[in-house]
Amino acid sequence: MSRQPARVSAQHVARWTRTFALLVVLVPLLPGTAHAIQLKWSSGATDLSFASDTLCRLVVQADSAEVTLPGSWRLQWVADSSGIQFSALDPTLACLADTAKVDSIAPPSTPADSTANQVTAYFCSAGSSLASTAYFLVDLVGGSKGRLRVVALNPADTTQVIESNEVKLNGGIDGDYGPAILSASRTHQGDQYLAAATGVGLSRLTAVTVGSPGGAWQAPLLIVQQTETTLLATATIAAPLPSAVIQVSSVSGSSVSAPLAPDALLPPYGPPPFPSYIDASGYIRPKDFAFFYGGLGHFHLFYTRHNTKLSVCGPQADQNARKFTHVSGDLSLWSSQDTSFAVSASGWDSQHVWAPTIVQNGNTYFMFYTGVNANDDQSIGFVTTQNINTNPIVWSSARTQVFTVESTSNHWALQTHPQQCRDPFVTQDPTDPRRWLMYYTANVAADSTWETVGVARSAPYSLTSWTDIGPLYMVDRHNNYSLKAESPHMFAHLNSNNTTSWWVFFTSDFAVMADRSASSPMDTTERYSNAHWDLINHRLYEHLTNHDPRVQFWNGSEYLKVFRWEYLAGFNAAVVDPCGTVVNPDSNGIWIRRLQWTPGVSSPDAFGLSPGVTAVEDAAHRDERRLGLSLTELRPGAGRASLTVELPAQMKAGLVVYDLLGRRVKNLARGEIPVGRTVFCWDGHDERGNIARNGVYFARLTSGVGERVVRIPLLR
């Protein structure tokens, strides 16, 4: 009989951590203490004596009051250099009885697991409920010594830890158990990130971090509260974080981790029918730009400032394109301009800065861009920031150059000066989420008069180390009939027939053009045929299902997907008179349209542009936008707080106060709440009428149109 994956209730998971004798974190077990989990050898003894190699059973059993074992537990041990090894039963035999047995053992799945010597055992038993008894098969070296125990969360109260008694090998050995995290959670309000953990051995931790499971990024956390079984740590993090792990280290160097849920992203507000951005100056033309959604309800535009007066009439043409502008907004209202990022005093980006592109990696935003030095050589590099929601943005002082024409494979790009390597577009590799792809423009060494798009790929979990894949010759002059192929970007689309199309957009001498591959976003093998890539024979607006003429004069474009919505943005060529005065200001901006797909039957889907969103979607966005929760009154010394809820309509909603560990303290409202503003008071007591301790609490509003959370500092 094989284990059925659907029988989750019959599966137990245990993790064990090998801890050497020098580790110093220990929860002492008091003599005579009752234990919800009993640990013993199959003989019934708690101390096993043996002189030769032996294979024995270690039994984990629920006591009579608990009836069944928890769904998961942690087995810890301290052993001498002989170590302890575990074996799995034949999976066809492990599931035949009500006693749970190990049917498979998984090695460490993350770098943190490897550091902690942590592996996972999967248990299986017959029946549909949790087992009351489980056992390990343990391989022991003759004469070896050690101690073992089991720790788990209390099923009746998961904020509490339960422990087994201790069992020994040949009388045991000195040394302390290492730390273990049994559960972890986080709250993230504004730029305050708070992680909470429950486990054992947490009182002597010296370092706590939050980061990606693979180690691609990491941010330190400050410990603000710790006991033997609980931990609170915080940091200032502005960016919404993806799925992460909390990793803790003890004074002995032992390290363990636990998963943390991703932050919930806010959906964007409903855009107006014809969203756009036009520089208020009337003569600054947005050129190559980045279109980015930060996950907090606002879009961001970063663009090259092109002064039409300088470039056309002024004697200081070289003073153009020396700054970026950043604005953010909901596509209807935009923030004031941030023009603080400019060329450096010297180095690879001292003359011009062009073509920004923004990516987020954990708690850090990377802005890649083209830098031009005093010799007019172009190259690609980046700066970083922790927060793009401030004005001005504080960028890193380091400006890291990562890609030049010398980086191209077999030097396919022209190497002579001034070197041409520009217009980066960086996106996560859709075929390998550990990596990133960078599309860029360079002149071709075989014929210096024409350009093509190249693609490079990052090393795993790195944005600083790049390997060039090569040129995409399908976008060169042999196919687009133009010497120019710049401002590239790429995205993937899953067609209605379950095939994937890889779209590469770029700008030619004529307009924005697009090419599609059914093979790979990095396919550099094709040049003249259309076996993998479509042959390019028309411009973007001719691709559109409605041949939308609004995009005819786009000089660059950007694709962005936010939740289920897809956008295509482009900047228009400015219409100016000989002295640089803009004749038609409306043509001098960035235009944003929704991308809509028409299903194909035997062919890939086709796309068109929509002027806006439907009335239903607009209404939903307006409702979410009008949802509000605010702390309107706080009385220090009295331990009381007033909260104002604002709803777009009468609806069912809930308002609950939680502590820092995520435990419910007081239910303030549940049921129908009227439209508009309603004030609720919290008297500083919990559900039982007990006075809540001084500290930080959170009030959470839940409704059918969204959620809101506010922080309540309670002082008496």
XYZ file of N, CA and C in Angstrom, residues 63-160:
294
model
N 0.375 11.033 25.497
C -0.096 10.523 26.776
C -1.610 10.337 26.729
N -2.154 9.753 27.757
C -3.574 9.397 27.749
C -4.481 10.609 27.650
N -4.038 11.754 28.142
C -4.877 12.955 28.094
C -4.921 13.561 26.696
N -3.840 13.418 25.931
C -3.770 14.041 24.609
C -4.389 13.170 23.516
N -4.398 11.870 23.684
C -4.997 10.894 22.768
C -4.182 10.736 21.481
N -3.942 11.824 20.736
C -3.182 11.732 19.486
C -1.969 12.649 19.543
N -1.004 12.327 18.707
C 0.191 13.158 18.593
C -0.120 14.425 17.799
N 0.658 15.488 18.000
C 0.504 16.672 17.141
C 0.794 16.308 15.684
N 0.341 17.136 14.771
C 0.575 16.876 13.358
C 2.033 16.979 12.971
N 2.830 17.713 13.728
C 4.269 17.800 13.470
C 4.976 18.048 14.787
N 6.223 17.654 14.847
C 7.029 17.884 16.035
C 8.482 17.973 15.630
N 9.326 18.351 16.556
C 10.764 18.474 16.312
C 11.505 17.532 17.254
N 12.349 16.673 16.698
C 13.201 15.793 17.488
C 14.596 16.400 17.531
N 15.082 16.687 18.726
C 16.415 17.263 18.901
C 17.303 16.264 19.622
N 18.585 16.353 19.331
C 19.502 15.494 20.070
C 20.865 16.144 20.224
N 21.565 15.683 21.246
C 22.968 16.011 21.484
C 23.706 14.687 21.465
N 24.746 14.565 20.651
C 25.436 13.283 20.514
C 26.933 13.500 20.409
N 27.678 12.416 20.670
C 29.123 12.488 20.496
C 29.454 12.389 19.011
N 30.724 12.261 18.700
C 31.153 12.312 17.303
C 30.637 11.137 16.478
N 30.147 10.078 17.127
C 29.603 8.941 16.382
C 28.317 9.319 15.656
N 27.582 10.278 16.221
C 26.372 10.753 15.578
C 25.216 9.775 15.687
N 24.084 10.174 15.121
C 22.865 9.367 15.103
C 22.324 9.375 13.685
N 21.991 8.212 13.168
C 21.441 8.095 11.827
C 20.039 7.498 11.897
N 19.177 7.932 10.975
C 17.796 7.465 10.952
C 17.511 6.785 9.623
N 16.635 5.793 9.656
C 16.295 5.021 8.463
C 14.795 5.080 8.224
N 14.411 4.983 6.951
C 12.997 4.961 6.580
C 12.574 3.534 6.274
N 11.315 3.214 6.582
C 10.759 1.917 6.214
C 10.374 1.920 4.744
N 10.157 0.748 4.222
C 9.593 0.614 2.886
C 8.238 1.322 2.870
N 8.022 2.301 1.970
C 6.753 3.041 1.964
C 5.530 2.148 1.836
N 5.679 0.975 1.213
C 4.520 0.086 1.065
C 4.147 -0.575 2.381
N 5.068 -0.561 3.365
C 4.800 -1.166 4.666
C 4.486 -0.127 5.734
N 4.990 1.097 5.551
C 4.877 2.106 6.603
C 3.442 2.507 6.873
N 2.569 2.433 5.870
C 1.211 2.955 6.011
C 0.187 1.883 6.375
N 0.621 0.679 6.734
C -0.327 -0.412 6.920
C -0.946 -0.453 8.307
N -0.371 0.232 9.274
C -0.883 0.160 10.647
C -1.209 1.549 11.160
N -1.892 1.583 12.313
C -2.263 2.867 12.898
C -1.081 3.565 13.549
N 0.005 2.827 13.798
C 1.209 3.443 14.327
C 1.964 4.120 13.190
N 2.267 5.408 13.342
C 2.946 6.154 12.276
C 4.416 5.777 12.231
N 4.907 5.542 11.023
C 6.303 5.174 10.827
C 6.907 6.045 9.734
N 8.214 6.252 9.809
C 8.909 7.065 8.812
C 8.923 6.316 7.488
N 8.324 6.918 6.441
C 8.362 6.266 5.131
C 9.285 6.978 4.155
N 9.777 8.176 4.507
C 10.770 8.844 3.668
C 11.475 9.908 4.486
N 12.699 10.199 4.095
C 13.505 11.212 4.772
C 14.039 12.167 3.719
N 13.795 13.461 3.914
C 14.238 14.479 2.960
C 15.475 15.179 3.503
N 16.472 15.435 2.658
C 17.676 16.139 3.108
C 17.372 17.612 3.351
N 18.337 18.382 3.857
C 18.115 19.825 4.046
C 17.656 20.481 2.753
N 16.631 21.335 2.850
C 16.049 21.945 1.653
C 16.515 23.370 1.425
N 17.145 23.988 2.410
C 17.630 25.358 2.280
C 19.022 25.450 2.885
N 19.783 26.514 2.559
C 21.081 26.700 3.214
C 20.972 26.751 4.732
N 19.876 27.341 5.238
C 19.703 27.400 6.690
C 19.518 26.005 7.275
N 18.771 25.131 6.578
C 18.613 23.755 7.043
C 19.956 23.038 7.091
N 20.798 23.277 6.084
C 22.114 22.638 6.057
C 22.962 23.100 7.232
N 22.931 24.405 7.504
C 23.694 24.937 8.633
C 23.230 24.322 9.944
N 21.922 24.087 10.049
C 21.356 23.555 11.288
C 21.373 22.034 11.340
N 21.962 21.354 10.342
C 21.927 19.889 10.273
C 20.491 19.381 10.384
N 19.586 20.005 9.678
C 18.163 19.703 9.827
C 17.638 18.956 8.609
N 17.014 17.828 8.856
C 16.361 17.060 7.808
C 14.920 16.826 8.222
N 14.114 16.338 7.298
C 12.691 16.163 7.558
C 12.306 14.708 7.354
N 11.579 14.150 8.325
C 11.060 12.787 8.212
C 9.559 12.850 7.990
N 9.076 12.099 7.009
C 7.645 12.034 6.730
C 7.100 10.711 7.259
N 6.049 10.823 8.059
C 5.431 9.653 8.673
C 4.144 9.300 7.945
N 3.781 8.037 8.015
C 2.536 7.597 7.405
C 1.898 6.541 8.293
N 0.564 6.571 8.354
C -0.164 5.549 9.105
C -1.488 5.296 8.416
N -2.108 4.166 8.738
C -3.417 3.854 8.177
C -4.481 4.686 8.881
N -5.650 4.747 8.288
C -6.742 5.488 8.898
C -6.737 6.939 8.478
N -7.755 7.670 8.913
C -7.932 9.052 8.482
C -7.617 10.060 9.569
N -7.263 9.618 10.762
C -6.976 10.544 11.854
C -5.509 10.454 12.239
N -5.071 11.408 13.050
C -3.690 11.409 13.506
C -3.435 10.211 14.414
N -2.228 9.679 14.336
C -1.875 8.508 15.137
C -1.552 8.916 16.570
N -1.645 7.950 17.470
C -1.277 8.197 18.866
C 0.156 7.777 19.146
N 0.730 6.961 18.248
C 2.088 6.458 18.442
C 2.839 6.501 17.117
N 4.108 6.848 17.182
C 4.969 6.837 16.003
C 6.340 6.347 16.424
N 7.102 5.837 15.470
C 8.462 5.467 15.840
C 9.438 5.679 14.698
N 10.685 5.921 15.112
C 11.822 6.045 14.218
C 12.625 4.750 14.259
N 13.271 4.410 13.158
C 14.324 3.397 13.148
C 15.649 4.141 13.260
N 16.422 3.830 14.297
C 17.639 4.570 14.596
C 18.843 3.644 14.457
N 19.823 4.051 13.626
C 21.089 3.322 13.488
C 22.089 3.913 14.471
N 22.613 3.090 15.366
C 23.506 3.571 16.407
C 24.839 2.842 16.342
N 25.911 3.593 16.538
C 27.258 3.033 16.581
C 27.517 2.511 17.986
N 28.106 1.339 18.075
C 28.354 0.732 19.375
C 29.095 1.658 20.322
N 28.572 1.796 21.547
C 29.206 2.614 22.565
C 28.951 4.101 22.450
N 28.214 4.547 21.427
C 27.975 5.983 21.261
C 27.062 6.507 22.359
N 27.165 7.808 22.608
C 26.400 8.430 23.682
C 25.614 9.624 23.142
N 24.474 9.886 23.790
C 23.686 11.034 23.384
C 22.418 11.166 24.193
N 21.699 12.246 23.945
C 20.407 12.509 24.574
C 19.460 13.023 23.504
N 18.165 12.708 23.638
C 17.168 13.134 22.661
C 15.912 13.608 23.374
N 15.187 14.502 22.722
C 13.889 14.942 23.217
C 13.032 15.385 22.033
N 11.740 15.499 22.262
C 10.791 15.979 21.266
C 10.154 17.261 21.781
N 10.029 18.257 20.906
C 9.311 19.490 21.234
C 8.272 19.731 20.150
N 7.161 20.358 20.519
C 6.082 20.615 19.567
C 5.232 21.759 20.077
N 4.409 22.306 19.191
C 3.411 23.281 19.603
C 2.240 22.558 20.241
N 1.688 23.166 21.258
C 0.512 22.611 21.915
C -0.686 22.740 20.974
N -1.294 21.633 20.541
C -2.433 21.745 19.612
C -3.579 22.569 20.172
N -3.724 22.612 21.493
C -4.813 23.375 22.104
C -4.502 24.861 22.185
N -3.231 25.227 22.142
C -2.813 26.629 22.211
C -1.457 26.727 21.526
N -1.463 27.107 20.263
C -0.236 27.065 19.465
C 0.765 28.149 19.836
N 0.448 28.965 20.835
C 1.449 29.901 21.348
C 2.282 29.263 22.453
N 1.926 28.038 22.855
C 2.624 27.338 23.920
C 3.400 26.153 23.352
